[in-house]
PDB file of C-alpha atoms in Angstrom:
ATOM      1  CA  MET Q 698     -51.493  76.929 -19.743  1.00  0.00           C
ATOM      2  CA  LYS Q 699     -51.902  78.886 -16.591  1.00  0.00           C
ATOM      3  CA  LYS Q 700     -55.249  78.129 -14.994  1.00  0.00           C
ATOM      4  CA  SER Q 701     -57.396  80.574 -13.098  1.00  0.00           C
ATOM      5  CA  LEU Q 702     -58.770  79.742  -9.681  1.00  0.00           C
ATOM      6  CA  ALA Q 703     -62.194  79.280 -11.223  1.00  0.00           C
ATOM      7  CA  LEU Q 704     -60.855  76.676 -13.613  1.00  0.00           C
ATOM      8  CA  VAL Q 705     -59.174  74.764 -10.807  1.00  0.00           C
ATOM      9  CA  MET Q 706     -62.381  74.726  -8.800  1.00  0.00           C
ATOM     10  CA  ILE Q 707     -64.437  73.421 -11.704  1.00  0.00           C
ATOM     11  CA  LEU Q 708     -61.861  70.790 -12.570  1.00  0.00           C
ATOM     12  CA  THR Q 709     -62.076  69.365  -9.081  1.00  0.00           C
ATOM     13  CA  ALA Q 710     -65.857  69.211  -9.354  1.00  0.00           C
ATOM     14  CA  VAL Q 711     -66.054  67.644 -12.794  1.00  0.00           C
ATOM     15  CA  MET Q 712     -66.690  63.905 -12.732  1.00  0.00           C
ATOM     16  CA  VAL Q 713     -64.382  61.503 -14.510  1.00  0.00           C
ATOM     17  CA  ALA Q 714     -65.765  61.867 -18.015  1.00  0.00           C
ATOM     18  CA  ALA Q 715     -66.176  59.298 -20.744  1.00  0.00           C
ATOM     19  CA  GLY Q 716     -67.531  59.763 -24.265  1.00  0.00           C
ATOM     20  CA  CYS Q 717     -71.026  59.688 -25.693  1.00  0.00           C
ATOM     21  CA  GLY Q 718     -70.327  57.597 -28.744  1.00  0.00           C
ATOM     22  CA  SER Q 719     -73.066  57.240 -31.306  1.00  0.00           C
ATOM     23  CA  SER Q 720     -73.540  55.608 -34.666  1.00  0.00           C
ATOM     24  CA  LYS Q 721     -73.733  57.641 -37.840  1.00  0.00           C
ATOM     25  CA  ASP Q 722     -76.907  57.934 -39.893  1.00  0.00           C
ATOM     26  CA  ASN Q 723     -77.330  58.803 -43.559  1.00  0.00           C
ATOM     27  CA  ALA Q 724     -77.437  62.570 -43.119  1.00  0.00           C
ATOM     28  CA  GLN Q 725     -74.681  64.815 -44.520  1.00  0.00           C
ATOM     29  CA  THR Q 726     -71.570  64.705 -42.348  1.00  0.00           C
ATOM     30  CA  THR Q 727     -68.341  66.607 -42.207  1.00  0.00           C
ATOM     31  CA  GLY Q 728     -65.445  65.704 -39.938  1.00  0.00           C
ATOM     32  CA  SER Q 729     -64.134  68.335 -37.573  1.00  0.00           C
ATOM     33  CA  LYS Q 730     -60.580  67.062 -37.851  1.00  0.00           C
ATOM     34  CA  GLU Q 731     -58.270  68.811 -40.268  1.00  0.00           C
ATOM     35  CA  GLY Q 732     -55.019  66.990 -39.646  1.00  0.00           C
ATOM     36  CA  THR Q 733     -53.499  65.099 -36.746  1.00  0.00           C
ATOM     37  CA  LYS Q 734     -55.162  65.545 -33.372  1.00  0.00           C
ATOM     38  CA  ASP Q 735     -53.142  67.551 -30.858  1.00  0.00           C
ATOM     39  CA  THR Q 736     -51.638  65.052 -28.427  1.00  0.00           C
ATOM     40  CA  THR Q 737     -50.175  67.576 -25.997  1.00  0.00           C
ATOM     41  CA  PRO Q 738     -51.075  66.316 -22.506  1.00  0.00           C
ATOM     42  CA  THR Q 739     -53.804  68.308 -20.752  1.00  0.00           C
ATOM     43  CA  VAL Q 740     -55.965  67.916 -17.667  1.00  0.00           C
ATOM     44  CA  ASN Q 741     -58.526  66.139 -19.868  1.00  0.00           C
ATOM     45  CA  ASP Q 742     -56.257  63.258 -20.907  1.00  0.00           C
ATOM     46  CA  VAL Q 743     -57.471  61.134 -18.019  1.00  0.00           C
ATOM     47  CA  SER Q 744     -60.962  62.546 -17.573  1.00  0.00           C
ATOM     48  CA  THR Q 745     -62.232  62.085 -21.138  1.00  0.00           C
ATOM     49  CA  LYS Q 746     -60.874  58.693 -22.184  1.00  0.00           C
ATOM     50  CA  ASP Q 747     -62.722  55.533 -21.306  1.00  0.00           C
ATOM     51  CA  ASN Q 748     -61.228  52.648 -19.337  1.00  0.00           C
ATOM     52  CA  THR Q 749     -59.576  51.238 -22.457  1.00  0.00           C
ATOM     53  CA  GLY Q 750     -57.876  54.541 -23.254  1.00  0.00           C
ATOM     54  CA  GLN Q 751     -59.719  54.836 -26.570  1.00  0.00           C
ATOM     55  CA  VAL Q 752     -60.879  58.133 -28.027  1.00  0.00           C
ATOM     56  CA  LYS Q 753     -64.669  58.508 -28.115  1.00  0.00           C
ATOM     57  CA  LYS Q 754     -66.367  59.591 -31.338  1.00  0.00           C
ATOM     58  CA  ILE Q 755     -68.965  62.317 -30.726  1.00  0.00           C
ATOM     59  CA  ILE Q 756     -71.545  63.341 -33.332  1.00  0.00           C
ATOM     60  CA  VAL Q 757     -72.312  67.059 -33.135  1.00  0.00           C
ATOM     61  CA  GLY Q 758     -75.525  68.270 -34.767  1.00  0.00           C
ATOM     62  CA  THR Q 759     -75.548  71.668 -36.463  1.00  0.00           C
ATOM     63  CA  GLY Q 760     -77.083  73.423 -39.477  1.00  0.00           C
ATOM     64  CA  THR Q 761     -76.076  75.046 -42.745  1.00  0.00           C
ATOM     65  CA  ALA Q 762     -78.521  77.949 -43.060  1.00  0.00           C
ATOM     66  CA  PHE Q 763     -77.483  80.353 -40.276  1.00  0.00           C
ATOM     67  CA  PRO Q 764     -75.169  82.985 -41.804  1.00  0.00           C
ATOM     68  CA  ARG Q 765     -71.863  83.427 -39.948  1.00  0.00           C
ATOM     69  CA  VAL Q 766     -72.893  80.848 -37.334  1.00  0.00           C
ATOM     70  CA  CYS Q 767     -73.160  77.531 -39.204  1.00  0.00           C
ATOM     71  CA  PHE Q 768     -73.185  77.684 -42.994  1.00  0.00           C
ATOM     72  CA  ILE Q 769     -71.491  76.430 -46.162  1.00  0.00           C
ATOM     73  CA  ASP Q 770     -69.017  78.999 -47.502  1.00  0.00           C
ATOM     74  CA  GLU Q 771     -67.952  79.713 -51.093  1.00  0.00           C
ATOM     75  CA  ASN Q 772     -65.432  76.879 -50.879  1.00  0.00           C
ATOM     76  CA  ASN Q 773     -68.172  74.410 -49.920  1.00  0.00           C
ATOM     77  CA  LYS Q 774     -66.789  74.212 -46.376  1.00  0.00           C
ATOM     78  CA  LEU Q 775     -68.924  74.062 -43.247  1.00  0.00           C
ATOM     79  CA  THR Q 776     -67.867  76.962 -41.047  1.00  0.00           C
ATOM     80  CA  GLY Q 777     -69.119  79.796 -38.821  1.00  0.00           C
ATOM     81  CA  PHE Q 778     -68.904  80.802 -35.169  1.00  0.00           C
ATOM     82  CA  ASP Q 779     -70.497  77.700 -33.642  1.00  0.00           C
ATOM     83  CA  VAL Q 780     -68.708  75.361 -36.036  1.00  0.00           C
ATOM     84  CA  GLU Q 781     -65.259  76.805 -35.388  1.00  0.00           C
ATOM     85  CA  LEU Q 782     -65.907  76.904 -31.641  1.00  0.00           C
ATOM     86  CA  VAL Q 783     -66.750  73.186 -31.688  1.00  0.00           C
ATOM     87  CA  ARG Q 784     -63.477  72.551 -33.510  1.00  0.00           C
ATOM     88  CA  GLU Q 785     -61.547  74.542 -30.915  1.00  0.00           C
ATOM     89  CA  ILE Q 786     -63.202  72.635 -28.065  1.00  0.00           C
ATOM     90  CA  ASP Q 787     -62.336  69.392 -29.823  1.00  0.00           C
ATOM     91  CA  LYS Q 788     -58.654  70.352 -29.750  1.00  0.00           C
ATOM     92  CA  ARG Q 789     -58.835  70.748 -25.956  1.00  0.00           C
ATOM     93  CA  LEU Q 790     -60.371  67.302 -25.357  1.00  0.00           C
ATOM     94  CA  PRO Q 791     -57.928  64.604 -26.516  1.00  0.00           C
ATOM     95  CA  GLY Q 792     -60.207  61.849 -25.246  1.00  0.00           C
ATOM     96  CA  TYR Q 793     -62.966  62.846 -27.661  1.00  0.00           C
ATOM     97  CA  GLU Q 794     -63.151  63.234 -31.410  1.00  0.00           C
ATOM     98  CA  PHE Q 795     -65.986  65.382 -32.738  1.00  0.00           C
ATOM     99  CA  GLU Q 796     -67.694  64.875 -36.080  1.00  0.00           C
ATOM    100  CA  LEU Q 797     -70.061  67.596 -37.278  1.00  0.00           C
ATOM    101  CA  GLN Q 798     -73.294  66.408 -38.847  1.00  0.00           C
ATOM    102  CA  THR Q 799     -75.579  68.868 -40.599  1.00  0.00           C
ATOM    103  CA  MET Q 800     -79.361  68.858 -40.836  1.00  0.00           C
ATOM    104  CA  GLU Q 801     -82.385  71.153 -40.846  1.00  0.00           C
ATOM    105  CA  PHE Q 802     -82.648  73.179 -37.652  1.00  0.00           C
ATOM    106  CA  ALA Q 803     -86.107  71.763 -36.948  1.00  0.00           C
ATOM    107  CA  ASN Q 804     -84.651  68.235 -36.848  1.00  0.00           C
ATOM    108  CA  LEU Q 805     -81.790  68.878 -34.413  1.00  0.00           C
ATOM    109  CA  LEU Q 806     -83.570  68.275 -31.119  1.00  0.00           C
ATOM    110  CA  LEU Q 807     -85.428  65.234 -32.454  1.00  0.00           C
ATOM    111  CA  SER Q 808     -82.117  63.789 -33.657  1.00  0.00           C
ATOM    112  CA  LEU Q 809     -80.715  64.380 -30.174  1.00  0.00           C
ATOM    113  CA  GLU Q 810     -83.643  62.582 -28.563  1.00  0.00           C
ATOM    114  CA  THR Q 811     -83.297  59.602 -30.923  1.00  0.00           C
ATOM    115  CA  LYS Q 812     -79.532  59.401 -30.315  1.00  0.00           C
ATOM    116  CA  LYS Q 813     -78.548  60.180 -33.891  1.00  0.00           C
ATOM    117  CA  ILE Q 814     -76.365  62.971 -32.521  1.00  0.00           C
ATOM    118  CA  ASP Q 815     -74.720  63.526 -29.138  1.00  0.00           C
ATOM    119  CA  PHE Q 816     -75.157  67.278 -28.714  1.00  0.00           C
ATOM    120  CA  VAL Q 817     -76.453  70.317 -30.586  1.00  0.00           C
ATOM    121  CA  ALA Q 818     -74.359  73.341 -31.580  1.00  0.00           C
ATOM    122  CA  HIS Q 819     -76.644  75.968 -33.134  1.00  0.00           C
ATOM    123  CA  GLU Q 820     -76.800  79.076 -30.887  1.00  0.00           C
ATOM    124  CA  MET Q 821     -79.298  77.326 -28.659  1.00  0.00           C
ATOM    125  CA  GLU Q 822     -80.938  79.587 -26.109  1.00  0.00           C
ATOM    126  CA  LYS Q 823     -81.589  78.227 -22.645  1.00  0.00           C
ATOM    127  CA  ASN Q 824     -85.197  78.672 -21.544  1.00  0.00           C
ATOM    128  CA  PRO Q 825     -87.504  76.913 -19.043  1.00  0.00           C
ATOM    129  CA  GLU Q 826     -89.358  74.941 -21.710  1.00  0.00           C
ATOM    130  CA  ARG Q 827     -86.168  73.447 -23.091  1.00  0.00           C
ATOM    131  CA  GLU Q 828     -84.728  72.806 -19.643  1.00  0.00           C
ATOM    132  CA  GLU Q 829     -87.653  70.493 -18.914  1.00  0.00           C
ATOM    133  CA  LYS Q 830     -86.600  68.190 -21.751  1.00  0.00           C
ATOM    134  CA  TYR Q 831     -82.878  68.671 -22.309  1.00  0.00           C
ATOM    135  CA  LEU Q 832     -79.556  69.041 -20.528  1.00  0.00           C
ATOM    136  CA  PHE Q 833     -77.511  72.203 -21.049  1.00  0.00           C
ATOM    137  CA  ASN Q 834     -73.850  72.616 -20.206  1.00  0.00           C
ATOM    138  CA  LYS Q 835     -73.220  75.088 -17.378  1.00  0.00           C
ATOM    139  CA  VAL Q 836     -70.803  77.629 -18.899  1.00  0.00           C
ATOM    140  CA  PRO Q 837     -72.365  79.839 -21.627  1.00  0.00           C
ATOM    141  CA  TYR Q 838     -70.339  80.503 -24.738  1.00  0.00           C
ATOM    142  CA  ALA Q 839     -72.461  83.496 -25.796  1.00  0.00           C
ATOM    143  CA  HIS Q 840     -75.326  85.708 -24.656  1.00  0.00           C
ATOM    144  CA  TRP Q 841     -78.077  87.391 -26.648  1.00  0.00           C
ATOM    145  CA  LYS Q 842     -81.179  89.580 -26.412  1.00  0.00           C
ATOM    146  CA  ASN Q 843     -84.347  88.985 -28.418  1.00  0.00           C
ATOM    147  CA  LYS Q 844     -86.152  91.890 -30.053  1.00  0.00           C
ATOM    148  CA  ILE Q 845     -88.972  92.557 -32.510  1.00  0.00           C
ATOM    149  CA  VAL Q 846     -87.800  93.051 -36.104  1.00  0.00           C
ATOM    150  CA  VAL Q 847     -89.785  94.851 -38.828  1.00  0.00           C
ATOM    151  CA  ALA Q 848     -89.118  96.404 -42.224  1.00  0.00           C
ATOM    152  CA  LYS Q 849     -87.040  99.572 -42.026  1.00  0.00           C
ATOM    153  CA  ASP Q 850     -89.815 101.590 -43.731  1.00  0.00           C
ATOM    154  CA  ASN Q 851     -92.528 100.236 -41.412  1.00  0.00           C
ATOM    155  CA  LYS Q 852     -94.457 103.201 -39.957  1.00  0.00           C
ATOM    156  CA  ASP Q 853     -96.507 101.252 -37.398  1.00  0.00           C
ATOM    157  CA  ASP Q 854     -95.786 101.997 -33.746  1.00  0.00           C
ATOM    158  CA  ILE Q 855     -94.634  98.501 -32.794  1.00  0.00           C
ATOM    159  CA  GLN Q 856     -92.886  98.419 -29.430  1.00  0.00           C
ATOM    160  CA  THR Q 857     -94.214  95.349 -27.625  1.00  0.00           C
ATOM    161  CA  LEU Q 858     -95.842  91.989 -28.306  1.00  0.00           C
ATOM    162  CA  ASP Q 859     -99.215  93.654 -27.695  1.00  0.00           C
ATOM    163  CA  ASP Q 860     -98.559  95.748 -30.784  1.00  0.00           C
ATOM    164  CA  LEU Q 861     -98.271  92.553 -32.852  1.00  0.00           C
ATOM    165  CA  LYS Q 862    -101.877  91.501 -32.186  1.00  0.00           C
ATOM    166  CA  GLY Q 863    -103.566  90.606 -35.466  1.00  0.00           C
ATOM    167  CA  LYS Q 864    -100.246  90.667 -37.332  1.00  0.00           C
ATOM    168  CA  LYS Q 865     -98.297  87.864 -38.972  1.00  0.00           C
ATOM    169  CA  VAL Q 866     -95.006  87.119 -37.259  1.00  0.00           C
ATOM    170  CA  LEU Q 867     -92.429  84.803 -38.827  1.00  0.00           C
ATOM    171  CA  THR Q 868     -90.401  82.384 -36.712  1.00  0.00           C
ATOM    172  CA  GLY Q 869     -88.679  79.002 -36.764  1.00  0.00           C
ATOM    173  CA  ALA Q 870     -90.857  76.140 -35.533  1.00  0.00           C
ATOM    174  CA  THR Q 871     -88.541  74.958 -32.750  1.00  0.00           C
ATOM    175  CA  SER Q 872     -86.789  78.256 -32.022  1.00  0.00           C
ATOM    176  CA  ALA Q 873     -86.634  80.089 -28.708  1.00  0.00           C
ATOM    177  CA  GLU Q 874     -88.380  83.025 -30.403  1.00  0.00           C
ATOM    178  CA  ALA Q 875     -91.272  80.742 -31.324  1.00  0.00           C
ATOM    179  CA  GLN Q 876     -91.602  79.867 -27.645  1.00  0.00           C
ATOM    180  CA  ILE Q 877     -91.914  83.559 -26.776  1.00  0.00           C
ATOM    181  CA  LEU Q 878     -94.739  83.963 -29.278  1.00  0.00           C
ATOM    182  CA  GLN Q 879     -96.472  80.748 -28.231  1.00  0.00           C
ATOM    183  CA  ASN Q 880     -96.341  81.711 -24.564  1.00  0.00           C
ATOM    184  CA  TYR Q 881     -97.872  85.089 -25.388  1.00  0.00           C
ATOM    185  CA  ASN Q 882    -100.671  83.501 -27.430  1.00  0.00           C
ATOM    186  CA  LYS Q 883    -101.553  81.104 -24.609  1.00  0.00           C
ATOM    187  CA  THR Q 884    -102.698  84.033 -22.473  1.00  0.00           C
ATOM    188  CA  HIS Q 885    -103.949  86.319 -25.260  1.00  0.00           C
ATOM    189  CA  ASN Q 886    -106.374  84.129 -27.216  1.00  0.00           C
ATOM    190  CA  ASN Q 887    -103.893  83.443 -30.044  1.00  0.00           C
ATOM    191  CA  ALA Q 888    -103.823  87.144 -30.875  1.00  0.00           C
ATOM    192  CA  ILE Q 889    -100.609  86.907 -32.930  1.00  0.00           C
ATOM    193  CA  GLN Q 890    -100.670  85.004 -36.224  1.00  0.00           C
ATOM    194  CA  ILE Q 891     -97.536  82.871 -36.004  1.00  0.00           C
ATOM    195  CA  VAL Q 892     -96.076  81.893 -39.372  1.00  0.00           C
ATOM    196  CA  TYR Q 893     -93.517  79.100 -39.225  1.00  0.00           C
ATOM    197  CA  LYS Q 894     -90.737  79.390 -41.761  1.00  0.00           C
ATOM    198  CA  SER Q 895     -89.165  76.515 -43.620  1.00  0.00           C
ATOM    199  CA  GLY Q 896     -86.646  78.313 -45.825  1.00  0.00           C
ATOM    200  CA  ALA Q 897     -83.153  79.599 -45.168  1.00  0.00           C
ATOM    201  CA  ALA Q 898     -82.505  82.448 -42.754  1.00  0.00           C
ATOM    202  CA  ASN Q 899     -82.141  85.042 -45.519  1.00  0.00           C
ATOM    203  CA  ASP Q 900     -85.710  84.319 -46.654  1.00  0.00           C
ATOM    204  CA  THR Q 901     -86.820  86.277 -43.575  1.00  0.00           C
ATOM    205  CA  VAL Q 902     -85.820  89.567 -45.208  1.00  0.00           C
ATOM    206  CA  ALA Q 903     -87.823  88.840 -48.364  1.00  0.00           C
ATOM    207  CA  GLN Q 904     -90.940  87.817 -46.473  1.00  0.00           C
ATOM    208  CA  ILE Q 905     -90.948  90.937 -44.290  1.00  0.00           C
ATOM    209  CA  THR Q 906     -90.060  93.478 -46.992  1.00  0.00           C
ATOM    210  CA  SER Q 907     -92.632  91.993 -49.382  1.00  0.00           C
ATOM    211  CA  GLY Q 908     -95.379  92.269 -46.773  1.00  0.00           C
ATOM    212  CA  ARG Q 909     -96.116  88.537 -46.638  1.00  0.00           C
ATOM    213  CA  VAL Q 910     -95.459  88.818 -42.902  1.00  0.00           C
ATOM    214  CA  ASP Q 911     -95.287  91.859 -40.660  1.00  0.00           C
ATOM    215  CA  ALA Q 912     -92.415  91.047 -38.327  1.00  0.00           C
ATOM    216  CA  THR Q 913     -90.150  88.471 -36.768  1.00  0.00           C
ATOM    217  CA  LEU Q 914     -88.263  88.093 -33.502  1.00  0.00           C
ATOM    218  CA  ALA Q 915     -84.493  87.854 -33.598  1.00  0.00           C
ATOM    219  CA  ALA Q 916     -81.403  87.889 -31.427  1.00  0.00           C
ATOM    220  CA  ASP Q 917     -79.572  91.203 -31.341  1.00  0.00           C
ATOM    221  CA  PHE Q 918     -76.420  89.878 -33.006  1.00  0.00           C
ATOM    222  CA  SER Q 919     -78.207  88.045 -35.832  1.00  0.00           C
ATOM    223  CA  LEU Q 920     -79.918  90.919 -37.651  1.00  0.00           C
ATOM    224  CA  PRO Q 921     -76.861  92.237 -39.539  1.00  0.00           C
ATOM    225  CA  LEU Q 922     -75.957  88.648 -40.394  1.00  0.00           C
ATOM    226  CA  ILE Q 923     -79.252  87.820 -42.131  1.00  0.00           C
ATOM    227  CA  ASP Q 924     -79.969  91.373 -43.365  1.00  0.00           C
ATOM    228  CA  THR Q 925     -76.735  92.431 -45.026  1.00  0.00           C
ATOM    229  CA  GLN Q 926     -78.437  95.234 -47.006  1.00  0.00           C
ATOM    230  CA  GLY Q 927     -80.021  96.846 -43.957  1.00  0.00           C
ATOM    231  CA  LYS Q 928     -83.658  96.463 -45.006  1.00  0.00           C
ATOM    232  CA  LEU Q 929     -84.893  95.600 -41.510  1.00  0.00           C
ATOM    233  CA  LYS Q 930     -84.719  97.206 -38.069  1.00  0.00           C
ATOM    234  CA  THR Q 931     -85.257  96.238 -34.441  1.00  0.00           C
ATOM    235  CA  THR Q 932     -87.918  98.036 -32.465  1.00  0.00           C
ATOM    236  CA  GLY Q 933     -88.944  98.279 -28.824  1.00  0.00           C
ATOM    237  CA  ALA Q 934     -87.174  97.000 -25.748  1.00  0.00           C
ATOM    238  CA  GLU Q 935     -85.669  93.546 -25.438  1.00  0.00           C
ATOM    239  CA  LEU Q 936     -88.243  90.778 -25.028  1.00  0.00           C
ATOM    240  CA  SER Q 937     -85.852  88.421 -23.303  1.00  0.00           C
ATOM    241  CA  SER Q 938     -82.177  87.770 -22.745  1.00  0.00           C
ATOM    242  CA  ALA Q 939     -80.562  84.402 -22.519  1.00  0.00           C
ATOM    243  CA  ASP Q 940     -77.407  82.364 -22.220  1.00  0.00           C
ATOM    244  CA  ILE Q 941     -76.344  80.369 -25.258  1.00  0.00           C
ATOM    245  CA  LEU Q 942     -75.141  76.836 -24.559  1.00  0.00           C
ATOM    246  CA  PHE Q 943     -74.854  73.384 -26.068  1.00  0.00           C
ATOM    247  CA  VAL Q 944     -77.763  70.946 -25.698  1.00  0.00           C
ATOM    248  CA  PHE Q 945     -77.452  67.311 -24.604  1.00  0.00           C
ATOM    249  CA  ARG Q 946     -79.776  64.458 -23.713  1.00  0.00           C
ATOM    250  CA  LYS Q 947     -81.228  64.737 -20.241  1.00  0.00           C
ATOM    251  CA  ASN Q 948     -80.870  62.005 -17.598  1.00  0.00           C
ATOM    252  CA  ASP Q 949     -77.952  60.510 -19.513  1.00  0.00           C
ATOM    253  CA  SER Q 950     -74.779  59.984 -17.457  1.00  0.00           C
ATOM    254  CA  GLU Q 951     -72.506  59.880 -20.512  1.00  0.00           C
ATOM    255  CA  ALA Q 952     -73.993  63.136 -21.784  1.00  0.00           C
ATOM    256  CA  GLN Q 953     -73.399  64.727 -18.386  1.00  0.00           C
ATOM    257  CA  LYS Q 954     -69.734  63.704 -18.438  1.00  0.00           C
ATOM    258  CA  LEU Q 955     -69.305  65.127 -21.925  1.00  0.00           C
ATOM    259  CA  SER Q 956     -71.052  68.347 -20.883  1.00  0.00           C
ATOM    260  CA  ASP Q 957     -68.743  68.714 -17.879  1.00  0.00           C
ATOM    261  CA  ALA Q 958     -65.653  68.198 -20.026  1.00  0.00           C
ATOM    262  CA  ILE Q 959     -66.867  70.796 -22.525  1.00  0.00           C
ATOM    263  CA  ASP Q 960     -67.373  73.300 -19.690  1.00  0.00           C
ATOM    264  CA  VAL Q 961     -63.724  72.906 -18.746  1.00  0.00           C
ATOM    265  CA  ALA Q 962     -62.687  73.552 -22.341  1.00  0.00           C
ATOM    266  CA  ILE Q 963     -64.928  76.627 -22.608  1.00  0.00           C
ATOM    267  CA  ILE Q 964     -63.376  78.120 -19.469  1.00  0.00           C
ATOM    268  CA  GLU Q 965     -59.927  77.627 -20.990  1.00  0.00           C
ATOM    269  CA  LEU Q 966     -61.035  79.182 -24.289  1.00  0.00           C
ATOM    270  CA  LYS Q 967     -62.489  82.184 -22.490  1.00  0.00           C
ATOM    271  CA  ALA Q 968     -59.375  82.626 -20.369  1.00  0.00           C
ATOM    272  CA  ASP Q 969     -57.023  82.677 -23.357  1.00  0.00           C
ATOM    273  CA  GLY Q 970     -59.314  84.921 -25.440  1.00  0.00           C
ATOM    274  CA  THR Q 971     -60.104  82.372 -28.145  1.00  0.00           C
ATOM    275  CA  ILE Q 972     -63.895  82.584 -27.837  1.00  0.00           C
ATOM    276  CA  GLY Q 973     -63.927  86.381 -27.866  1.00  0.00           C
ATOM    277  CA  LYS Q 974     -61.727  86.377 -30.956  1.00  0.00           C
ATOM    278  CA  LEU Q 975     -64.034  83.934 -32.747  1.00  0.00           C
ATOM    279  CA  SER Q 976     -67.078  86.037 -31.871  1.00  0.00           C
ATOM    280  CA  LYS Q 977     -65.506  89.209 -33.262  1.00  0.00           C
ATOM    281  CA  GLU Q 978     -64.409  87.374 -36.407  1.00  0.00           C
ATOM    282  CA  TRP Q 979     -67.750  85.798 -37.185  1.00  0.00           C
ATOM    283  CA  LEU Q 980     -70.375  87.935 -35.409  1.00  0.00           C
ATOM    284  CA  GLY Q 981     -68.794  91.379 -35.610  1.00  0.00           C
ATOM    285  CA  GLU Q 982     -68.270  91.938 -31.884  1.00  0.00           C
ATOM    286  CA  ASP Q 983     -67.747  90.018 -28.673  1.00  0.00           C
ATOM    287  CA  PHE Q 984     -71.048  88.470 -27.577  1.00  0.00           C
ATOM    288  CA  THR Q 985     -69.318  86.041 -25.233  1.00  0.00           C
ATOM    289  CA  ALA Q 986     -68.722  88.171 -22.145  1.00  0.00           C
ATOM    290  CA  ASP Q 987     -70.662  87.255 -19.015  1.00  0.00           C
ATOM    291  CA  SER Q 988     -74.190  88.682 -19.140  1.00  0.00           C
ATOM    292  CA  LYS Q 989     -74.184  89.749 -15.480  1.00  0.00           C
TER     293      LYS Q 989
END
């Protein structure tokens, strides 16, 4: 495959990478391999195998409740944008073998910290709070913008977080959107009533349209995925924009090597159009182009 200058530069900077092997726990697992691993020699043949030449098993944490991103389809197969991207990256790294392990979104980062998984693939937004605790790879595989979401028939003039004072706003407990709300409340005397959800993503629509909560915050691409009947709408300007990356353990040399190897694979997948194609297939349009 013809490499761009940028790829060559990164390859020279990437350290000799070895795997981040981990033991399995009792959670639901599903292997990412669907047949014999591609053994075509690549630049990663040397950089991802350990000194014995053995392939490293990597446990990848993801979820099952994010429509079109990571979910169980009608054939009981784990699939979606993040899932299929992980499988494509796996094909580019002969020295690693990825195994997808599913769990509740709220448990992903804890499982990473306790070494039950080796990295997280769940549309994870990079923000300062997470950067303090976790390692992110350097090359984003998607970009998104967060906005306020309300019922389509909502007549209130809601444009900013100030307009949500005294209202109930639904969010995931460990989500980037929750961090936005929590940061606002720290300087506004807990003015917004944060409601932490525990159900599947599509429960958001029911809670907002029934009036149990007034709003939520969501990434621009995700609304049509969770609201297939068009009962909700975004309102106001974007609250934040962010790169989407994979999350690894911080201060872990093996995790850093894996992260570097994945960056190389992402650059290849961007160069040959694979990531853009996956985004259009699963998310409706290409959310993978550089944000700048």
